[in-house]
Coordinates of C-alpha atoms and ligand atoms in Angstrom, one line a residue:
M282 CA -0.1 -0.5 0.1
Y283 CA 1.4 3.7 -1.2
N284 CA 1.6 5.2 1.7
P285 CA 4.0 8.6 2.0
S286 CA 4.3 9.3 5.2
K287 CA 5.9 5.7 5.5
I288 CA 8.7 6.4 3.1
S289 CA 9.7 9.4 5.3
E290 CA 9.6 7.5 8.3
S291 CA 11.8 4.6 6.9
I292 CA 14.0 7.1 5.7
R293 CA 14.6 9.0 9.2
E294 CA 15.3 5.5 10.8
F295 CA 19.1 7.1 9.2
H296 CA 18.6 10.4 9.9
A297 CA 21.4 10.2 12.1
D298 CA 23.6 9.2 9.3
L299 CA 22.4 11.6 6.3
T300 CA 23.1 14.7 9.3
A301 CA 27.0 13.4 9.4
I302 CA 27.0 13.4 5.4
R303 CA 25.5 16.5 5.3
R304 CA 27.3 18.7 7.7
D305 CA 30.8 16.9 6.3
I306 CA 29.7 18.1 2.7
H307 CA 29.0 21.8 4.7
T308 CA 32.2 21.3 6.2
N309 CA 34.2 20.7 2.7
P310 CA 32.7 23.1 -0.1
E311 CA 33.9 22.5 -3.5
H312 CA 33.1 25.6 -6.3
A313 CA 31.6 25.1 -9.6
Y314 CA 32.5 21.9 -11.8
K315 CA 35.3 21.2 -9.1
E316 CA 32.6 19.2 -6.5
H317 CA 35.3 16.1 -7.0
R318 CA 35.1 15.3 -3.2
T319 CA 31.4 15.6 -3.0
A320 CA 30.9 13.4 -6.1
A321 CA 33.0 11.2 -5.2
L322 CA 31.4 10.7 -1.9
V323 CA 28.6 10.7 -3.5
A324 CA 29.3 7.9 -6.1
E325 CA 30.9 6.0 -2.7
R326 CA 27.4 6.2 -1.1
L327 CA 25.6 5.1 -4.0
K328 CA 27.6 2.0 -4.9
F329 CA 27.5 1.4 -0.4
Y330 CA 23.6 1.5 -0.8
G331 CA 23.3 -0.6 -3.6
V332 CA 22.5 1.1 -6.7
D333 CA 22.5 -0.9 -9.5
E334 CA 24.7 1.8 -11.5
V335 CA 27.0 4.8 -10.9
H336 CA 28.2 7.0 -13.6
T337 CA 30.3 9.7 -12.7
G338 CA 32.0 12.8 -15.3
I339 CA 28.8 13.6 -16.7
G340 CA 28.9 17.3 -17.5
G341 CA 32.0 17.8 -15.6
T342 CA 31.5 16.5 -12.0
G343 CA 27.7 15.1 -12.6
V344 CA 27.0 11.7 -11.1
V345 CA 24.1 10.1 -12.1
G346 CA 22.7 7.1 -9.6
V347 CA 20.0 4.4 -11.2
I348 CA 18.0 2.1 -10.0
R349 CA 15.8 -0.5 -11.2
G350 CA 12.7 -1.0 -9.6
S351 CA 11.5 -4.1 -8.6
R352 CA 8.7 -4.2 -11.3
P353 CA 9.8 -3.8 -15.5
G354 CA 8.5 -0.6 -17.5
D355 CA 9.3 1.6 -19.4
R356 CA 8.8 5.0 -17.3
N357 CA 11.8 6.4 -15.8
V358 CA 11.8 9.5 -13.0
G359 CA 14.6 11.4 -12.9
L360 CA 15.7 13.0 -9.1
R361 CA 17.9 15.9 -9.3
A362 CA 20.3 17.5 -6.3
D363 CA 23.0 20.1 -6.7
M364 CA 26.2 19.8 -5.5
D365 CA 27.8 22.8 -5.8
C366 CA 29.1 25.9 -3.2
L367 CA 29.2 29.8 -3.1
A368 CA 32.7 31.5 -3.7
M369 CA 32.1 33.6 -0.4
S370 CA 33.3 33.5 3.2
E371 CA 30.9 31.9 6.2
E372 CA 30.5 33.3 9.6
T373 CA 28.3 30.3 11.8
K374 CA 30.9 29.6 13.5
L375 CA 29.5 26.0 13.4
P376 CA 31.4 23.2 14.5
W377 CA 30.8 21.8 10.9
A378 CA 31.8 25.3 9.3
S379 CA 33.9 25.5 6.0
I380 CA 37.5 24.2 6.1
N381 CA 37.6 25.6 2.4
K382 CA 38.7 29.8 3.1
G383 CA 36.5 32.1 1.0
F384 CA 33.9 29.1 -0.2
M385 CA 30.7 28.0 1.3
H386 CA 27.4 26.3 1.0
G387 CA 25.4 29.4 1.5
C388 CA 22.4 27.9 -0.8
G389 CA 22.6 24.4 1.0
H390 CA 22.9 22.3 -1.7
D391 CA 25.2 19.9 1.1
G392 CA 21.6 19.5 2.6
H393 CA 20.3 18.8 -1.6
T394 CA 22.7 16.4 -2.2
T395 CA 22.6 14.4 1.0
M396 CA 18.5 14.0 0.8
L397 CA 19.1 13.0 -2.7
L398 CA 21.2 10.5 -1.3
G399 CA 18.7 9.5 1.5
A400 CA 16.1 8.9 -1.7
A401 CA 18.9 7.0 -3.0
R402 CA 19.4 4.6 -0.4
Y403 CA 15.7 4.0 0.4
L404 CA 14.8 3.3 -2.7
A405 CA 18.0 0.9 -3.6
K406 CA 16.8 -0.9 -0.8
T407 CA 12.9 -0.9 -1.4
R408 CA 12.6 -1.1 -4.8
N409 CA 8.9 -0.3 -4.8
F410 CA 8.5 0.3 -8.5
S411 CA 8.9 -0.4 -12.5
G412 CA 11.0 1.5 -14.5
N413 CA 14.1 3.5 -13.4
V414 CA 14.8 5.6 -11.3
F415 CA 18.0 8.2 -12.3
C416 CA 19.4 10.0 -9.3
V417 CA 21.6 13.0 -10.8
F418 CA 23.5 15.0 -9.2
Q419 CA 24.7 18.1 -11.0
P420 CA 27.3 20.3 -10.7
A421 CA 27.8 24.0 -10.7
E422 CA 23.8 25.7 -10.6
E423 CA 25.4 28.5 -9.0
G424 CA 25.6 31.0 -12.0
Q425 CA 27.6 28.2 -14.6
A426 CA 24.3 25.8 -15.7
G427 CA 25.5 22.8 -14.8
A428 CA 22.5 21.3 -15.9
K429 CA 22.8 22.4 -19.3
A430 CA 26.4 20.7 -19.0
M431 CA 25.2 17.4 -18.3
L432 CA 21.8 18.0 -21.0
D433 CA 24.8 18.4 -23.5
D434 CA 27.0 16.4 -22.7
G435 CA 24.3 13.4 -23.4
L436 CA 22.1 13.0 -20.0
L437 CA 18.9 12.8 -21.6
T438 CA 19.8 10.2 -24.6
R439 CA 22.1 8.1 -22.0
F440 CA 19.4 8.4 -18.7
P441 CA 15.8 8.7 -20.4
I442 CA 14.1 11.2 -18.0
H443 CA 10.1 10.9 -18.4
A444 CA 9.6 13.1 -15.5
F445 CA 12.0 14.9 -14.1
Y446 CA 12.1 17.1 -10.1
G447 CA 14.2 18.4 -7.7
L448 CA 13.9 20.4 -4.6
H449 CA 15.6 23.5 -3.0
N450 CA 15.7 24.1 0.9
A451 CA 13.8 27.8 1.2
P452 CA 14.2 29.4 4.2
W453 CA 11.4 31.9 3.0
V454 CA 8.9 29.0 3.6
A455 CA 7.6 27.8 6.9
L456 CA 9.5 24.9 8.3
G457 CA 7.6 21.5 7.9
T458 CA 5.6 23.0 5.2
M459 CA 6.5 22.8 1.6
A460 CA 5.6 24.9 -1.6
V461 CA 5.1 24.1 -5.6
R462 CA 3.1 25.8 -7.8
N463 CA 2.2 24.8 -11.4
G464 CA 3.8 27.4 -14.0
A465 CA 6.6 29.7 -12.9
M466 CA 8.1 29.4 -9.6
M467 CA 11.9 31.0 -10.9
A468 CA 12.5 33.6 -13.0
A469 CA 14.7 34.1 -15.8
A470 CA 18.0 35.7 -14.8
D471 CA 19.6 37.7 -17.5
Q472 CA 22.6 40.7 -17.4
I473 CA 23.0 43.7 -18.6
E474 CA 25.7 46.0 -19.3
I475 CA 25.3 50.2 -19.9
T476 CA 28.0 52.1 -21.6
I477 CA 27.0 55.6 -22.1
E478 CA 29.8 57.3 -23.6
G479 CA 29.9 61.1 -23.6
K480 CA 32.9 63.9 -24.3
G481 CA 35.2 64.2 -21.4
G482 CA 36.2 67.5 -20.3
H483 CA 36.6 70.2 -17.2
G484 CA 34.8 69.8 -14.5
G485 CA 33.8 73.4 -14.5
M486 CA 33.7 74.0 -18.3
P487 CA 31.0 71.6 -18.8
Q488 CA 29.4 73.6 -22.2
F489 CA 32.7 72.0 -23.7
S490 CA 32.2 68.1 -22.9
Y491 CA 29.2 65.5 -23.1
D492 CA 28.9 64.5 -19.8
P493 CA 28.7 60.4 -19.8
I494 CA 27.8 61.2 -15.8
L495 CA 25.0 63.3 -16.0
A496 CA 23.3 61.6 -18.8
S497 CA 23.7 58.4 -16.9
A498 CA 21.9 59.5 -14.2
H499 CA 18.6 60.1 -16.7
V500 CA 19.2 56.9 -17.9
L501 CA 19.3 55.0 -15.1
T502 CA 15.8 56.9 -13.8
A503 CA 13.7 56.3 -17.3
I504 CA 14.6 52.7 -17.1
Q505 CA 12.1 52.0 -13.9
S506 CA 9.6 53.2 -16.2
I507 CA 10.1 50.1 -18.1
A508 CA 9.0 48.4 -15.0
S509 CA 5.6 50.6 -13.9
R510 CA 5.2 51.9 -17.5
N511 CA 6.1 48.8 -19.7
V512 CA 5.0 46.0 -18.2
D513 CA 1.8 45.0 -18.0
P514 CA 0.6 45.5 -14.0
A515 CA -0.7 41.1 -13.1
D516 CA 3.1 40.4 -15.0
A517 CA 6.2 40.9 -12.9
V518 CA 9.7 42.1 -13.7
V519 CA 12.1 43.1 -12.5
V520 CA 15.3 45.6 -13.7
S521 CA 18.0 46.6 -11.6
I522 CA 21.3 48.3 -11.7
C523 CA 23.7 46.7 -9.3
G524 CA 26.6 48.7 -9.8
I525 CA 27.8 52.5 -12.2
E526 CA 31.9 53.2 -12.4
G527 CA 32.7 56.7 -14.0
G528 CA 34.7 59.4 -13.2
V529 CA 37.8 59.0 -10.2
M530 CA 37.0 59.2 -6.7
G531 CA 39.1 62.0 -5.3
T532 CA 39.2 63.9 -8.9
Y533 CA 37.3 67.4 -8.9
N534 CA 37.5 68.4 -11.7
V535 CA 37.4 65.9 -14.5
I536 CA 34.4 65.3 -16.9
P537 CA 35.1 61.3 -17.6
R538 CA 34.6 60.3 -21.1
E539 CA 32.8 57.1 -20.3
V540 CA 30.2 55.8 -17.6
K541 CA 29.3 51.7 -17.5
M542 CA 26.6 50.2 -15.2
V543 CA 26.1 46.8 -14.5
G544 CA 22.8 45.3 -13.5
T545 CA 20.1 42.7 -13.7
V546 CA 16.4 41.4 -14.7
R547 CA 14.4 39.0 -14.1
T548 CA 10.9 37.9 -15.6
Y549 CA 8.4 35.2 -15.8
R550 CA 7.5 35.1 -19.8
T551 CA 9.6 35.2 -23.1
E552 CA 7.4 37.7 -24.0
T553 CA 8.4 40.1 -21.6
Q554 CA 11.8 39.5 -21.4
Q555 CA 12.1 40.7 -24.9
L556 CA 9.9 43.2 -24.0
V557 CA 12.5 44.5 -21.2
E558 CA 15.3 44.0 -24.1
Q559 CA 14.1 45.9 -26.8
K560 CA 12.7 48.7 -24.2
L561 CA 16.2 48.8 -22.1
K562 CA 17.8 49.6 -26.2
L563 CA 15.4 52.2 -26.7
I564 CA 15.6 54.7 -23.2
V565 CA 19.3 53.6 -23.1
E566 CA 20.0 54.9 -26.7
N567 CA 17.9 57.9 -27.0
T568 CA 17.8 58.9 -23.2
A569 CA 22.2 59.4 -24.2
A570 CA 21.4 61.1 -27.5
A571 CA 19.3 63.3 -25.8
F572 CA 22.2 65.0 -23.6
G573 CA 25.0 64.4 -26.2
A574 CA 26.5 60.9 -25.3
T575 CA 26.5 57.4 -27.2
G576 CA 24.2 54.3 -25.2
K577 CA 24.5 50.7 -25.7
V578 CA 23.3 48.0 -24.0
K579 CA 24.8 44.7 -24.2
F580 CA 22.1 42.0 -22.9
T581 CA 23.5 38.8 -21.9
K582 CA 20.9 35.7 -21.2
G583 CA 21.6 33.4 -18.3
Y584 CA 19.5 31.0 -17.2
P585 CA 15.2 30.9 -18.6
A586 CA 12.5 30.7 -16.0
T587 CA 11.6 27.7 -14.1
I588 CA 8.5 26.9 -15.0
N589 CA 6.6 24.0 -13.6
H590 CA 4.4 21.4 -15.8
K591 CA 0.4 21.4 -14.5
R592 CA 0.5 17.2 -13.8
E593 CA 4.0 16.7 -12.3
A594 CA 3.6 20.3 -9.6
E595 CA 0.0 18.3 -8.9
L596 CA 1.7 15.1 -8.3
A597 CA 4.4 16.5 -6.2
A598 CA 1.4 18.6 -4.2
D599 CA -0.6 15.6 -3.9
V600 CA 2.8 13.5 -2.6
G601 CA 3.8 16.3 -0.6
R602 CA 0.3 16.1 1.4
G603 CA 0.9 12.6 2.9
I604 CA 4.4 13.7 4.3
F605 CA 3.7 17.2 5.2
G606 CA -0.3 17.3 6.3
A607 CA -2.6 18.6 3.6
E608 CA -2.5 21.8 5.3
N609 CA 1.1 22.3 5.3
V610 CA 1.6 21.9 1.1
I611 CA 1.2 25.8 -0.2
T612 CA 0.0 25.5 -3.7
E613 CA -0.8 29.2 -3.8
I614 CA 2.5 31.4 -3.9
F615 CA 4.1 33.7 -5.0
P616 CA 7.3 32.6 -7.7
N617 CA 11.1 33.9 -6.8
T618 CA 12.9 36.8 -8.7
G619 CA 16.3 34.4 -8.0
G620 CA 17.3 31.8 -11.4
E621 CA 17.4 28.2 -10.9
D622 CA 18.9 26.3 -14.0
F623 CA 16.6 23.3 -12.3
A624 CA 14.8 25.4 -15.6
F625 CA 16.6 23.6 -18.3
F626 CA 16.1 20.4 -16.9
L627 CA 12.4 21.7 -17.4
Q628 CA 13.0 23.0 -20.8
A629 CA 13.8 19.3 -22.2
V630 CA 11.4 17.2 -19.9
P631 CA 8.3 17.3 -17.9
G632 CA 8.6 17.9 -14.0
A633 CA 8.4 20.4 -11.6
Y634 CA 10.8 22.0 -8.7
I635 CA 9.6 22.1 -5.2
W636 CA 10.8 24.2 -2.3
V637 CA 11.1 22.3 1.2
G638 CA 10.4 25.0 3.8
Q639 CA 12.9 25.8 6.7
K640 CA 11.7 29.8 7.8
T641 CA 12.1 29.4 12.2
D642 CA 12.2 33.0 13.9
T643 CA 16.2 32.6 13.9
S644 CA 16.9 31.4 10.3
F645 CA 19.2 33.1 7.4
P646 CA 18.0 33.6 4.0
I647 CA 20.0 31.5 1.1
H648 CA 23.3 33.4 0.5
H649 CA 23.7 34.8 4.1
S650 CA 27.7 34.4 5.6
C651 CA 25.3 32.9 8.5
Y652 CA 22.9 30.6 6.9
D653 CA 23.7 27.2 7.2
F654 CA 20.8 24.4 5.8
D655 CA 18.4 22.8 9.0
D656 CA 19.0 19.3 9.0
R657 CA 15.7 18.6 10.6
I658 CA 14.0 18.8 7.0
I659 CA 16.6 15.9 5.5
P660 CA 14.1 12.9 6.0
N661 CA 11.2 15.1 4.7
G662 CA 12.1 16.1 1.8
A663 CA 14.4 12.8 0.8
G664 CA 10.8 10.9 1.9
L665 CA 9.3 13.2 -0.9
L666 CA 11.9 13.1 -3.4
A667 CA 11.7 8.6 -3.4
A668 CA 7.6 9.0 -2.9
I669 CA 7.2 10.7 -6.2
A670 CA 9.7 8.3 -7.6
E671 CA 6.9 5.2 -6.5
K672 CA 3.8 7.6 -7.1
E673 CA 5.3 8.1 -11.0
L674 CA 6.4 4.4 -11.4
A675 CA 3.9 2.7 -9.7
Ligands
ZN480 ZN1 21.9 30.0 -4.8
ZN481 ZN1 20.4 27.2 -4.9

């Protein structure tokens, strides 16, 4: 009899083991495509748990564990964890804090890797499903598209996945709850670089120059009208300028030749993404021109939006109700404007991306130097992945 809460309860039996693994990975964080120790640990654990096949070196340091069900079947499920850390310094002072200076598991990928190991251990032992479960441990989620690297390395031809699931811990969702919705979960994250070129000159004789600093101030203000005047108020968009550089600090009388600005654009829909790109170009070029300067925009596309598929989002919520309790599964939630490269997997195959809550009064946000993954969510998170696989392959 299929009972998701029984699954997380049996994973709870090795909660202490999993916690030790999580803290060990936390102590030894590894950055994008350098997850050699972590990948070796994952491969070793998978073999130890009796997983049928362990494949390494996919898309760099990616690992795939294949678990065959006890019944034949032609459907396969993919479960994803990310293994990489962030290039930032940890300030938690925890006994299991990072020993790799300047690197930290500040996004909880140590916990995701551990939860997928927990699911693999349960699934390899019970095999109460048909077809195959592919446990996918990807490199480089943080900005360097490890998911895409695995796809480009033939992930889906070698491991034909029919439904793909991944989860992320969420310090903005209450501990003991989970959230999943149909449609957008995370935004497309694009980079912009704006260059305003004027004509430098004497700060005391501005009439002989075209001031790029003044032009950039107008550009900076004007591009905020994209969100407020061009995009449907019911849609969402972020245009943030996060860096601006021009002139020399300490030099009081020189108008520089050039100002550069960098920033990020977040959207959920391709139409909106295209609209923002067009409007940025129009505003930057024409505003700069009005001040006698030349404006250019470089728009670099990053991760696409993470869009859940309806059937899979509903299946995940349904399974989650059996684990977290019906009242603790949130499906009415706003998407998040962060980026996530699970988006590439969801563009390739149907699936869903889920948040497992870990918000308490004392929790820190992800990417904060005091953040730590909450080990209490391991049994339910791992149980959720395993139960989804069983449900998909019943
Ligand atoms: Zn992150
Ligand atoms: Zn993350």
